[in-house]
Coordinates of N, CA and C and ligand atoms in Angstrom, one line a residue:
X8 N -27.9 56.1 -101.1 CA -29.7 56.2 -101.2 C -30.3 57.8 -101.9
X9 N -31.4 57.6 -102.6 CA -31.6 58.9 -103.6 C -32.4 59.3 -102.4
X10 N -32.4 60.8 -102.7 CA -32.9 61.9 -101.6 C -34.4 61.5 -101.3
X11 N -34.4 61.1 -100.3 CA -36.2 60.1 -99.6 C -37.0 62.1 -99.9
X12 N -38.9 61.5 -99.8 CA -39.4 62.1 -99.8 C -39.7 62.3 -98.5
X13 N -40.6 63.9 -98.0 CA -41.2 63.8 -96.6 C -42.3 62.7 -97.2
X14 N -43.2 62.8 -95.8 CA -44.2 61.9 -95.6 C -45.3 62.9 -95.6
X15 N -46.4 62.5 -96.9 CA -47.4 63.4 -96.8 C -48.3 63.8 -95.7
X16 N -49.2 65.2 -95.5 CA -49.3 65.2 -94.3 C -51.3 65.0 -95.0
X17 N -52.2 64.1 -94.2 CA -53.6 64.1 -94.0 C -54.3 64.9 -93.4
X18 N -53.6 65.3 -92.3 CA -54.3 65.6 -91.1 C -55.3 66.5 -91.0
X19 N -55.9 67.7 -91.8 CA -57.2 68.0 -91.8 C -58.1 67.5 -92.8
X20 N -57.6 66.6 -93.3 CA -58.4 66.2 -94.4 C -58.9 64.3 -93.8
X21 N -58.2 63.9 -93.1 CA -58.6 62.8 -92.1 C -58.0 62.5 -90.8
X22 N -58.3 63.7 -90.3 CA -57.8 63.5 -88.9 C -57.8 62.4 -88.0
X23 N -59.3 61.5 -88.2 CA -59.3 60.2 -87.7 C -58.5 59.1 -87.5
X24 N -57.3 59.7 -89.1 CA -56.5 58.6 -89.3 C -55.2 58.6 -87.7
X25 N -54.9 59.7 -87.7 CA -53.8 60.0 -86.5 C -54.2 59.9 -85.4
X26 N -55.5 60.3 -85.0 CA -56.6 59.7 -83.5 C -56.6 58.9 -83.5
X27 N -56.8 58.0 -84.3 CA -56.9 56.2 -83.9 C -55.5 55.3 -83.9
X28 N -54.6 56.3 -84.3 CA -53.5 55.9 -84.1 C -53.2 56.0 -82.3
X29 N -53.6 57.4 -81.8 CA -52.7 57.8 -81.1 C -53.8 57.0 -79.8
X30 N -55.3 56.8 -80.5 CA -55.7 56.2 -79.2 C -55.2 54.7 -78.9
X31 N -55.0 54.0 -79.9 CA -54.4 52.4 -80.2 C -53.2 52.7 -79.4
X32 N -52.2 53.8 -79.7 CA -50.8 53.7 -78.9 C -51.3 54.0 -77.7
X33 N -51.9 54.5 -77.4 CA -52.2 54.7 -75.6 C -52.7 53.5 -74.8
X34 N -53.7 52.8 -75.5 CA -54.1 51.7 -75.4 C -53.2 50.6 -74.5
X35 N -52.3 50.5 -75.9 CA -51.8 49.2 -75.8 C -49.9 49.2 -75.9
X36 N -49.8 50.4 -75.8 CA -48.4 50.3 -75.5 C -47.5 50.9 -74.2
X37 N -46.2 50.2 -73.8 CA -45.7 50.0 -72.9 C -45.2 51.1 -72.5
X38 N -44.9 52.0 -73.7 CA -43.6 53.4 -73.3 C -44.4 54.5 -73.3
X39 N -44.3 55.6 -72.5 CA -44.9 56.4 -72.7 C -44.5 57.5 -73.3
X40 N -44.1 58.1 -74.5 CA -42.9 58.9 -75.4 C -43.5 60.2 -74.3
X41 N -44.3 60.6 -74.1 CA -44.5 62.0 -73.9 C -44.4 62.5 -72.3
X42 N -44.5 61.0 -71.4 CA -44.1 61.5 -70.3 C -42.4 61.2 -70.4
X43 N -41.9 60.6 -71.2 CA -40.3 60.5 -71.4 C -39.5 62.2 -71.3
X44 N -40.4 62.7 -72.6 CA -39.9 64.0 -73.2 C -40.2 65.0 -72.1
X45 N -41.3 64.9 -71.1 CA -41.9 65.6 -70.2 C -40.7 65.7 -69.3
X46 N -40.1 64.3 -68.8 CA -39.4 64.4 -67.8 C -37.8 65.1 -68.1
X47 N -37.8 65.1 -69.4 CA -36.5 65.8 -70.1 C -36.8 67.6 -69.9
X48 N -38.1 67.7 -69.3 CA -37.9 69.4 -69.8 C -38.7 69.9 -68.4
X49 N -38.1 69.1 -67.4 CA -38.4 69.7 -65.8 C -37.7 70.7 -65.6
X50 N -38.2 71.7 -65.1 CA -38.0 72.9 -64.9 C -37.8 73.9 -65.9
X51 N -38.3 73.4 -67.0 CA -38.6 74.6 -68.1 C -39.4 75.5 -67.8
X52 N -39.5 76.6 -68.3 CA -40.4 78.0 -68.2 C -41.2 78.1 -69.0
X53 N -41.0 77.7 -70.3 CA -41.9 78.2 -71.1 C -41.1 77.2 -72.6
X54 N -42.0 76.0 -72.9 CA -42.1 74.8 -74.3 C -42.8 75.5 -75.2
X55 N -42.4 75.2 -76.6 CA -42.7 75.3 -77.6 C -42.9 74.0 -78.4
X56 N -43.9 73.8 -78.5 CA -44.8 72.3 -79.1 C -44.6 72.2 -80.7
X57 N -43.5 72.1 -81.7 CA -44.3 72.2 -82.8 C -44.4 71.0 -83.3
X58 N -45.7 71.1 -84.2 CA -46.5 69.9 -84.4 C -47.4 69.4 -83.2
X59 N -47.8 70.1 -82.5 CA -48.6 69.8 -81.3 C -50.0 69.1 -81.5
X60 N -50.6 69.1 -82.8 CA -51.8 68.3 -83.0 C -52.6 68.4 -82.3
X61 N -53.7 67.6 -81.1 CA -54.2 68.1 -80.2 C -54.3 68.4 -78.7
X62 N -52.7 68.3 -78.9 CA -52.4 68.6 -77.5 C -51.7 67.5 -76.8
X63 N -51.4 66.1 -76.9 CA -51.1 65.1 -76.5 C -49.4 65.3 -75.3
X64 N -48.6 65.9 -76.1 CA -47.8 66.5 -75.0 C -47.9 67.7 -74.0
X65 N -49.3 68.5 -74.2 CA -49.6 69.4 -73.1 C -50.3 68.4 -72.2
X66 N -51.1 67.8 -72.3 CA -51.6 66.7 -71.5 C -50.1 65.8 -70.7
X67 N -49.3 65.7 -70.7 CA -48.3 65.0 -70.1 C -47.7 66.1 -68.9
X68 N -47.6 67.4 -69.7 CA -47.5 68.3 -68.8 C -47.6 69.3 -68.1
X69 N -49.2 69.2 -67.8 CA -49.9 70.1 -67.3 C -49.8 71.7 -66.6
X70 N -48.1 71.2 -65.9 CA -47.9 72.3 -65.2 C -46.9 73.3 -65.8
X71 N -46.6 73.2 -66.7 CA -45.7 74.0 -67.8 C -46.3 75.0 -68.8
X72 N -45.6 76.0 -68.8 CA -46.3 77.0 -69.6 C -46.2 76.5 -70.9
X73 N -46.8 76.0 -72.0 CA -46.9 75.4 -72.8 C -47.2 76.3 -74.3
X74 N -46.9 76.4 -75.6 CA -47.3 76.8 -76.6 C -47.3 75.7 -77.7
X75 N -48.6 76.1 -78.2 CA -48.7 74.7 -79.3 C -48.2 75.3 -80.4
X76 N -47.9 74.7 -81.9 CA -47.7 75.3 -82.9 C -48.0 74.2 -84.0
X77 N -49.1 74.2 -84.6 CA -49.5 73.2 -85.8 C -50.1 73.9 -87.1
X78 N -49.4 73.4 -88.0 CA -50.4 73.7 -89.3 C -51.8 73.1 -89.7
X79 N -52.2 72.3 -89.1 CA -53.3 71.7 -89.1 C -54.8 72.5 -88.2
X80 N -55.5 73.0 -88.8 CA -56.4 74.2 -88.3 C -57.3 73.0 -87.3
X81 N -57.6 71.9 -87.9 CA -58.9 70.9 -87.3 C -58.0 70.7 -85.8
X82 N -56.9 70.0 -86.0 CA -56.1 70.1 -84.7 C -56.1 71.0 -83.5
X83 N -55.8 72.1 -84.3 CA -55.6 73.6 -83.3 C -56.5 74.0 -82.3
X84 N -57.6 73.5 -83.1 CA -59.0 73.8 -82.7 C -59.5 73.5 -81.0
X85 N -58.5 71.6 -81.3 CA -58.6 70.9 -79.8 C -58.0 71.5 -79.0
X86 N -57.0 72.0 -79.5 CA -55.2 72.0 -78.6 C -55.4 73.1 -77.6
X87 N -55.4 73.3 -76.1 CA -55.9 74.2 -75.4 C -54.9 75.5 -76.0
X88 N -55.1 76.6 -75.7 CA -54.6 78.1 -75.9 C -53.3 77.9 -74.6
X89 N -52.7 78.6 -75.0 CA -52.3 79.7 -76.3 C -51.6 78.5 -77.3
X90 N -52.0 78.6 -78.5 CA -51.2 77.9 -79.2 C -51.7 78.7 -80.7
X91 N -50.7 78.6 -81.8 CA -50.4 79.3 -83.2 C -50.4 78.3 -84.4
X92 N -51.2 79.2 -85.5 CA -50.7 78.2 -86.4 C -49.7 78.6 -87.1
X93 N -48.5 77.9 -87.8 CA -47.4 78.4 -88.5 C -47.0 77.3 -88.7
X94 N -45.7 77.7 -90.0 CA -45.1 76.1 -90.3 C -43.8 76.3 -89.3
X95 N -43.4 75.0 -89.0 CA -42.2 74.9 -88.3 C -41.0 75.6 -89.3
X96 N -41.2 76.0 -90.4 CA -40.3 76.8 -91.0 C -40.0 77.8 -91.2
X97 N -40.8 78.4 -90.4 CA -41.2 79.9 -90.0 C -41.7 80.1 -88.7
X98 N -40.9 79.8 -87.7 CA -41.7 80.1 -86.2 C -42.0 81.5 -86.1
X99 N -43.0 82.0 -85.6 CA -43.2 83.3 -85.5 C -42.9 83.7 -83.8
X100 N -41.6 83.1 -83.5 CA -41.6 84.2 -82.4 C -39.6 84.3 -82.3
X101 N -40.1 85.9 -81.4 CA -38.5 86.2 -81.5 C -37.2 85.5 -81.2
X102 N -36.1 85.9 -81.3 CA -35.3 84.7 -80.5 C -34.6 84.8 -79.7
X103 N -34.0 83.7 -79.1 CA -34.3 83.7 -77.9 C -35.4 83.6 -76.6
X104 N -36.5 82.9 -77.2 CA -37.7 82.8 -76.3 C -38.0 81.7 -75.5
X105 N -37.6 80.3 -75.8 CA -37.8 79.4 -75.4 C -36.8 78.8 -74.2
X106 N -37.4 78.2 -73.2 CA -36.4 76.9 -72.4 C -36.4 75.6 -73.4
X107 N -37.5 75.0 -74.2 CA -37.6 74.2 -74.5 C -38.1 74.3 -75.9
X108 N -37.7 73.8 -76.8 CA -38.6 73.4 -78.1 C -38.6 71.7 -78.9
X109 N -39.9 71.5 -78.9 CA -40.1 70.3 -79.1 C -40.4 69.8 -80.8
X110 N -40.0 69.0 -81.1 CA -40.4 68.3 -82.5 C -41.1 66.6 -82.8
X111 N -41.7 66.9 -81.9 CA -42.2 65.2 -81.8 C -43.3 64.2 -82.9
X112 N -42.4 63.4 -83.6 CA -42.8 62.8 -84.5 C -43.4 63.6 -85.6
X113 N -42.8 64.8 -86.2 CA -43.4 65.4 -87.2 C -41.8 66.3 -88.2
X114 N -40.9 65.7 -87.8 CA -39.7 66.4 -89.0 C -39.9 65.8 -89.9
X115 N -40.1 64.1 -90.2 CA -40.2 63.6 -91.3 C -41.5 64.1 -92.0
X116 N -41.8 65.1 -92.2 CA -43.1 66.0 -92.8 C -42.7 66.9 -93.8
X117 N -41.4 67.4 -93.1 CA -40.7 68.3 -93.9 C -39.9 67.9 -95.1
X118 N -39.8 68.3 -96.1 CA -38.8 67.9 -97.4 C -37.0 68.3 -96.5
X119 N -37.2 69.3 -96.1 CA -35.9 69.8 -95.3 C -35.8 70.2 -93.6
X120 N -35.9 69.1 -92.8 CA -35.8 69.2 -91.8 C -34.8 70.2 -91.2
X121 N -33.5 70.1 -91.8 CA -32.9 71.3 -91.3 C -33.1 72.6 -90.5
X122 N -33.9 72.9 -92.4 CA -34.9 74.4 -92.1 C -35.6 74.7 -90.9
X123 N -36.1 73.3 -90.3 CA -37.0 73.6 -89.0 C -36.4 73.7 -87.8
X124 N -35.2 72.8 -87.9 CA -34.3 72.6 -86.6 C -33.4 74.1 -86.2
X125 N -32.9 74.8 -87.6 CA -32.6 76.1 -87.3 C -33.4 76.9 -86.8
X126 N -34.8 77.2 -87.4 CA -35.8 77.7 -86.8 C -36.3 77.5 -85.3
X127 N -36.2 76.4 -84.4 CA -36.1 75.6 -83.3 C -34.9 76.4 -82.7
X128 N -33.6 76.4 -83.1 CA -32.5 77.0 -82.5 C -32.5 78.2 -82.1
X129 N -33.1 78.7 -83.3 CA -33.2 80.6 -83.0 C -34.2 81.2 -82.0
X130 N -35.2 80.5 -81.6 CA -36.2 80.0 -80.9 C -36.1 80.5 -79.8
X131 N -34.9 79.2 -79.4 CA -34.4 78.8 -78.1 C -33.6 79.4 -77.6
X132 N -33.3 79.7 -76.1 CA -32.8 80.3 -75.5 C -31.3 79.7 -75.4
X133 N -30.2 80.4 -74.7 CA -29.4 79.6 -74.6 C -29.5 78.9 -73.8
X134 N -28.6 77.9 -73.6 CA -29.1 76.6 -72.6 C -30.4 75.9 -73.3
X135 N -31.0 76.2 -73.7 CA -32.7 75.5 -74.1 C -32.2 74.2 -75.3
X136 N -33.4 73.6 -74.6 CA -33.1 72.3 -75.1 C -34.2 72.4 -76.2
X137 N -33.7 71.3 -77.2 CA -34.6 70.8 -78.6 C -34.9 69.1 -78.0
X138 N -35.9 68.9 -78.0 CA -36.6 67.4 -78.3 C -37.2 66.9 -79.6
X139 N -36.5 66.2 -80.2 CA -37.2 65.7 -81.1 C -37.5 64.0 -81.4
X140 N -38.6 63.5 -81.8 CA -38.6 62.3 -81.8 C -38.8 61.5 -83.3
X141 N -38.3 60.6 -83.7 CA -38.7 59.8 -84.8 C -38.8 58.5 -84.7
X142 N -39.4 57.8 -85.8 CA -39.4 56.2 -85.4 C -38.3 55.8 -86.9
X143 N -37.9 54.6 -86.5 CA -36.6 54.0 -87.5 C -37.3 53.7 -88.7
X144 N -36.9 53.2 -89.8 CA -37.4 52.4 -91.2 C -37.4 50.9 -90.8
X145 N -36.7 50.5 -89.7 CA -36.8 49.2 -89.5 C -37.7 49.0 -88.7
X146 N -38.4 50.0 -88.1 CA -39.7 49.9 -86.7 C -40.6 48.9 -87.2
X147 N -41.5 48.1 -86.7 CA -42.6 47.0 -86.7 C -41.9 46.3 -87.5
X148 N -41.1 45.2 -87.4 CA -40.4 44.3 -88.4 C -41.6 43.1 -88.5
X149 N -42.6 42.9 -87.7 CA -43.6 41.9 -87.6 C -44.5 42.3 -88.8
X150 N -44.6 43.7 -88.9 CA -45.6 44.0 -90.6 C -44.7 44.2 -91.7
X151 N -43.3 43.6 -91.8 CA -42.9 43.7 -93.0 C -43.2 43.2 -94.4
X152 N -44.0 42.3 -94.5 CA -44.6 41.7 -95.5 C -46.4 42.7 -95.5
X153 N -46.1 43.1 -95.2 CA -47.7 44.0 -95.6 C -47.5 45.0 -95.8
X154 N -46.4 45.9 -95.6 CA -46.5 47.5 -96.3 C -44.9 47.7 -96.5
X155 N -44.7 48.6 -97.5 CA -43.8 49.2 -97.7 C -43.5 50.5 -97.1
X156 N -41.8 51.0 -96.5 CA -41.8 52.1 -96.1 C -40.7 52.7 -96.3
X157 N -41.3 53.3 -97.4 CA -39.6 53.9 -98.1 C -39.6 55.0 -97.1
X158 N -38.1 55.4 -97.5 CA -37.3 56.6 -96.4 C -38.1 57.5 -95.9
X159 N -38.0 58.2 -95.4 CA -38.3 59.6 -95.1 C -37.5 60.3 -94.8
X160 N -37.4 61.8 -94.6 CA -36.6 63.2 -94.8 C -35.9 62.9 -92.8
X161 N -36.5 62.1 -92.2 CA -35.9 62.0 -91.0 C -36.5 60.8 -89.8
X162 N -36.0 59.1 -90.4 CA -35.6 58.2 -90.1 C -34.7 58.2 -88.7
X163 N -34.8 57.2 -87.8 CA -34.1 57.3 -86.8 C -32.9 57.0 -87.2
X164 N -32.5 56.5 -88.3 CA -31.2 55.8 -88.7 C -30.6 57.0 -89.2
X165 N -31.1 58.0 -89.9 CA -29.9 59.3 -89.9 C -30.0 60.5 -89.3
X166 N -31.0 60.6 -88.1 CA -32.0 61.5 -87.7 C -30.6 62.3 -86.7
X167 N -29.8 61.1 -85.6 CA -28.9 61.9 -85.1 C -27.9 62.9 -85.9
X168 N -27.3 62.5 -87.3 CA -26.9 63.2 -87.9 C -27.4 64.5 -88.3
X169 N -28.6 64.5 -88.7 CA -29.2 65.8 -89.4 C -29.1 66.7 -87.9
X170 N -29.3 66.2 -86.6 CA -29.4 67.1 -85.9 C -28.2 67.8 -85.3
X171 N -27.1 66.8 -85.5 CA -25.5 67.0 -85.1 C -25.2 68.6 -86.3
X172 N -25.9 68.5 -87.7 CA -25.7 69.5 -88.6 C -26.2 70.7 -87.9
X173 N -26.8 70.6 -87.2 CA -27.5 72.4 -86.5 C -26.9 72.4 -85.1
X174 N -27.0 71.8 -84.4 CA -26.5 71.6 -82.6 C -25.7 70.9 -82.2
X175 N -24.7 71.4 -81.1 CA -23.2 71.0 -81.2 C -23.4 69.7 -80.4
X176 N -24.6 69.4 -79.3 CA -24.5 68.6 -78.4 C -26.0 68.2 -78.3
X177 N -25.5 66.3 -78.8 CA -26.9 66.0 -79.1 C -26.6 65.1 -78.7
X178 N -27.8 64.5 -77.6 CA -27.6 62.8 -76.8 C -29.2 62.2 -78.0
X179 N -28.6 60.8 -77.9 CA -29.6 60.2 -78.5 C -30.2 59.1 -77.9
X180 N -31.3 58.9 -77.4 CA -32.2 58.1 -76.3 C -33.0 56.6 -77.2
X181 N -32.6 55.7 -77.7 CA -33.0 55.2 -79.0 C -33.6 54.1 -78.0
X182 N -35.0 53.4 -78.6 CA -35.5 52.2 -78.0 C -35.7 51.2 -79.3
X183 N -35.1 49.8 -78.8 CA -35.7 48.7 -80.2 C -36.5 47.8 -79.1
X184 N -37.1 47.6 -79.1 CA -37.9 46.6 -78.0 C -39.4 46.3 -78.0
X185 N -40.0 45.1 -77.4 CA -41.3 44.5 -78.1 C -41.8 45.6 -77.2
X186 N -42.7 46.8 -77.4 CA -43.5 48.0 -76.7 C -44.3 47.4 -77.1
X187 N -45.4 47.0 -77.8 CA -46.3 47.2 -78.3 C -47.6 46.0 -78.2
X188 N -48.3 45.7 -77.5 CA -49.0 44.3 -77.6 C -50.3 44.7 -77.8
X189 N -50.7 44.2 -79.3 CA -52.3 44.4 -79.8 C -53.1 42.9 -79.2
X190 N -53.7 43.1 -78.7 CA -55.3 41.7 -78.4 C -55.5 41.3 -79.3
X191 N -56.1 41.8 -80.2 CA -57.2 41.3 -81.0 C -56.8 41.7 -82.6
X192 N -57.5 40.5 -83.5 CA -57.4 41.1 -84.9 C -57.9 42.2 -85.2
X193 N -58.7 42.6 -84.4 CA -59.5 43.9 -85.1 C -58.3 45.4 -84.6
X194 N -57.6 44.9 -83.7 CA -56.8 46.2 -82.9 C -55.4 46.1 -84.2
X195 N -54.9 44.9 -84.7 CA -54.2 44.4 -85.6 C -54.6 45.8 -87.0
X196 N -55.6 45.0 -87.3 CA -55.9 45.9 -88.7 C -55.9 47.6 -88.5
X197 N -56.6 47.7 -87.2 CA -56.8 49.3 -87.1 C -55.5 49.8 -86.9
X198 N -54.6 49.0 -86.6 CA -53.2 49.8 -85.9 C -52.5 49.7 -87.6
X199 N -52.8 49.0 -88.4 CA -52.2 49.3 -89.7 C -52.9 50.5 -90.1
X200 N -54.1 50.5 -90.3 CA -55.0 51.5 -90.9 C -54.1 52.8 -90.5
X201 N -53.8 52.8 -89.2 CA -53.7 54.0 -88.5 C -51.9 54.5 -88.8
X202 N -51.7 53.5 -89.7 CA -50.1 53.8 -89.9 C -49.9 53.9 -92.0
X203 N -51.3 54.0 -92.6 CA -51.5 53.9 -93.7 C -51.4 53.1 -94.5
X204 N -51.6 52.0 -93.7 CA -51.4 50.6 -94.9 C -52.8 50.5 -95.6
X205 N -52.8 49.9 -96.8 CA -53.8 50.0 -97.2 C -55.0 48.9 -96.6
X206 N -56.3 48.9 -97.2 CA -57.6 48.2 -96.0 C -57.0 46.7 -96.5
X207 N -56.8 46.3 -97.8 CA -56.8 44.7 -98.2 C -55.4 44.3 -97.7
X208 N -54.2 45.1 -97.4 CA -53.3 44.4 -96.7 C -53.4 44.4 -95.1
X209 N -54.1 45.3 -94.5 CA -54.1 45.3 -93.1 C -55.4 44.4 -92.9
X210 N -56.2 43.7 -93.4 CA -57.2 42.7 -93.2 C -56.5 41.3 -93.6
X211 N -55.5 41.0 -94.6 CA -54.5 40.3 -94.9 C -54.0 39.7 -93.4
X212 N -53.1 41.2 -92.5 CA -52.7 41.1 -91.8 C -53.2 40.5 -90.6
X213 N -54.5 41.3 -90.5 CA -54.8 40.5 -89.4 C -55.7 39.3 -89.3
X214 N -56.1 38.7 -90.7 CA -56.3 37.3 -90.6 C -55.0 36.1 -90.6
X215 N -53.7 36.8 -91.0 CA -52.7 35.8 -91.1 C -51.9 36.1 -89.2
X216 N -51.9 37.0 -89.1 CA -50.9 36.7 -87.7 C -51.4 36.8 -86.6
X217 N -50.8 36.1 -85.7 CA -51.7 35.7 -84.3 C -51.6 36.5 -83.1
X218 N -52.6 36.3 -82.6 CA -52.8 37.8 -81.4 C -52.8 36.6 -80.1
X219 N -52.4 37.4 -79.0 CA -52.0 38.7 -79.2 C -50.8 39.0 -79.9
X220 N -50.4 40.1 -80.6 CA -49.4 40.0 -81.4 C -48.0 41.1 -80.9
X221 N -47.0 40.6 -80.1 CA -45.9 41.7 -80.1 C -45.2 42.1 -80.5
X222 N -45.5 43.8 -81.0 CA -44.4 44.6 -81.7 C -43.4 45.3 -81.6
X223 N -42.4 45.1 -82.0 CA -41.1 45.6 -81.8 C -41.0 47.2 -82.1
X224 N -40.9 47.9 -81.1 CA -40.8 49.5 -82.0 C -39.6 49.8 -81.5
X225 N -39.3 50.7 -82.8 CA -37.5 51.2 -83.2 C -37.7 52.4 -83.3
X226 N -37.1 53.7 -82.8 CA -37.1 54.7 -82.8 C -36.0 55.4 -82.1
X227 N -36.2 56.8 -82.0 CA -35.7 57.7 -81.0 C -35.7 59.0 -80.6
X228 N -35.3 59.2 -79.6 CA -35.4 60.6 -78.8 C -34.3 61.4 -78.8
X229 N -34.6 62.4 -79.4 CA -33.0 63.1 -79.6 C -32.9 64.7 -78.9
X230 N -32.1 64.5 -77.9 CA -32.3 65.8 -76.9 C -30.8 66.7 -77.1
X231 N -31.2 68.0 -77.7 CA -30.3 69.0 -78.2 C -29.9 69.7 -77.5
X232 N -29.1 70.3 -77.2 CA -29.0 71.6 -76.4 C -28.3 73.1 -77.0
X233 N -28.7 73.9 -76.9 CA -28.2 75.4 -77.8 C -27.4 75.8 -76.4
X234 N -25.8 75.6 -77.0 CA -24.8 76.1 -76.5 C -24.9 77.6 -76.0
X235 N -24.5 78.3 -76.9 CA -24.6 79.8 -76.9 C -26.0 80.5 -77.7
Ligands
SAM10 C1 -47.7 62.5 -86.8 S1 -48.7 64.0 -86.2 C2 -47.8 64.3 -84.2 C3 -48.2 65.1 -83.3 C4 -48.0 65.2 -82.2 N1 -46.4 65.7 -82.2 C5 -47.4 63.9 -81.6 O1 -46.6 63.4 -80.9 O2 -48.4 62.6 -81.9 C6 -47.6 65.2 -87.2 C7 -48.1 66.9 -86.8 O3 -47.2 67.8 -87.2 C8 -48.0 68.8 -87.9 N2 -47.0 69.3 -88.9 C9 -47.0 68.5 -90.4 N3 -46.2 69.6 -90.8 C10 -46.2 70.6 -90.1 C11 -45.1 72.2 -90.1 N4 -44.3 72.1 -91.6 N5 -45.5 73.2 -89.0 C12 -46.0 73.0 -88.3 N6 -46.7 71.4 -88.1 C13 -46.7 70.4 -89.0 C14 -49.3 67.8 -88.1 O4 -50.1 68.9 -88.6 C15 -49.5 67.3 -87.2 O5 -50.2 67.9 -86.3

């Protein structure tokens, strides 16, 4: 496979695309990724959420001390304090600071996710946990005729291998299940627009696909521990 490109970021120029996707997932998904992550971090005293956006994880774990880190100012303004503007590749905290570090649906934005994973490991305390999530190239096969999904730098197919390059102990919690049900033609179109499908293809999918439409979600949560 040729070296994949990082997925481009548009969060400051078009924050509503992400917001629309988050709203649709919340409304129509039977799975709650953030509750799943929160349950893995029970007992953590201090968590760093790298690529925190507007605080979707913060919302799922209101009783944990959590610092949000993101590059997009538009999102950081909304994320509750404490929060910091920085890159995942240069985390402005000392070694051995956090019990948990999360990188949820964000490592595919980096040309070299390994650099960010090394930073996450550096700021974790010994015994601390990294949780990363990502989607698979084969995600949402129902939409295969309407979009091209080039490989990214951190697809679920290769993500376990990439994380194992940095952490010794890595558990993979993968899913491949009909987890989203889109009830209307408008929700099919909006769901695709939020996933960067162009307007013409999104409209065509809405016309051609029957609703309610069940979408097969494929992805993985990677739970890695820093041993020493
Ligand atoms: C797809 S959103 C995911 C947001 C949230 N974690 C979630 O699961 O909904 C990706 C986030 O990563 C942030 N991001 C992208 N590149 C980054 C980098 N190099 N360092 C820190 N954050 C970054 C974006 O600004 C955006 O908020």
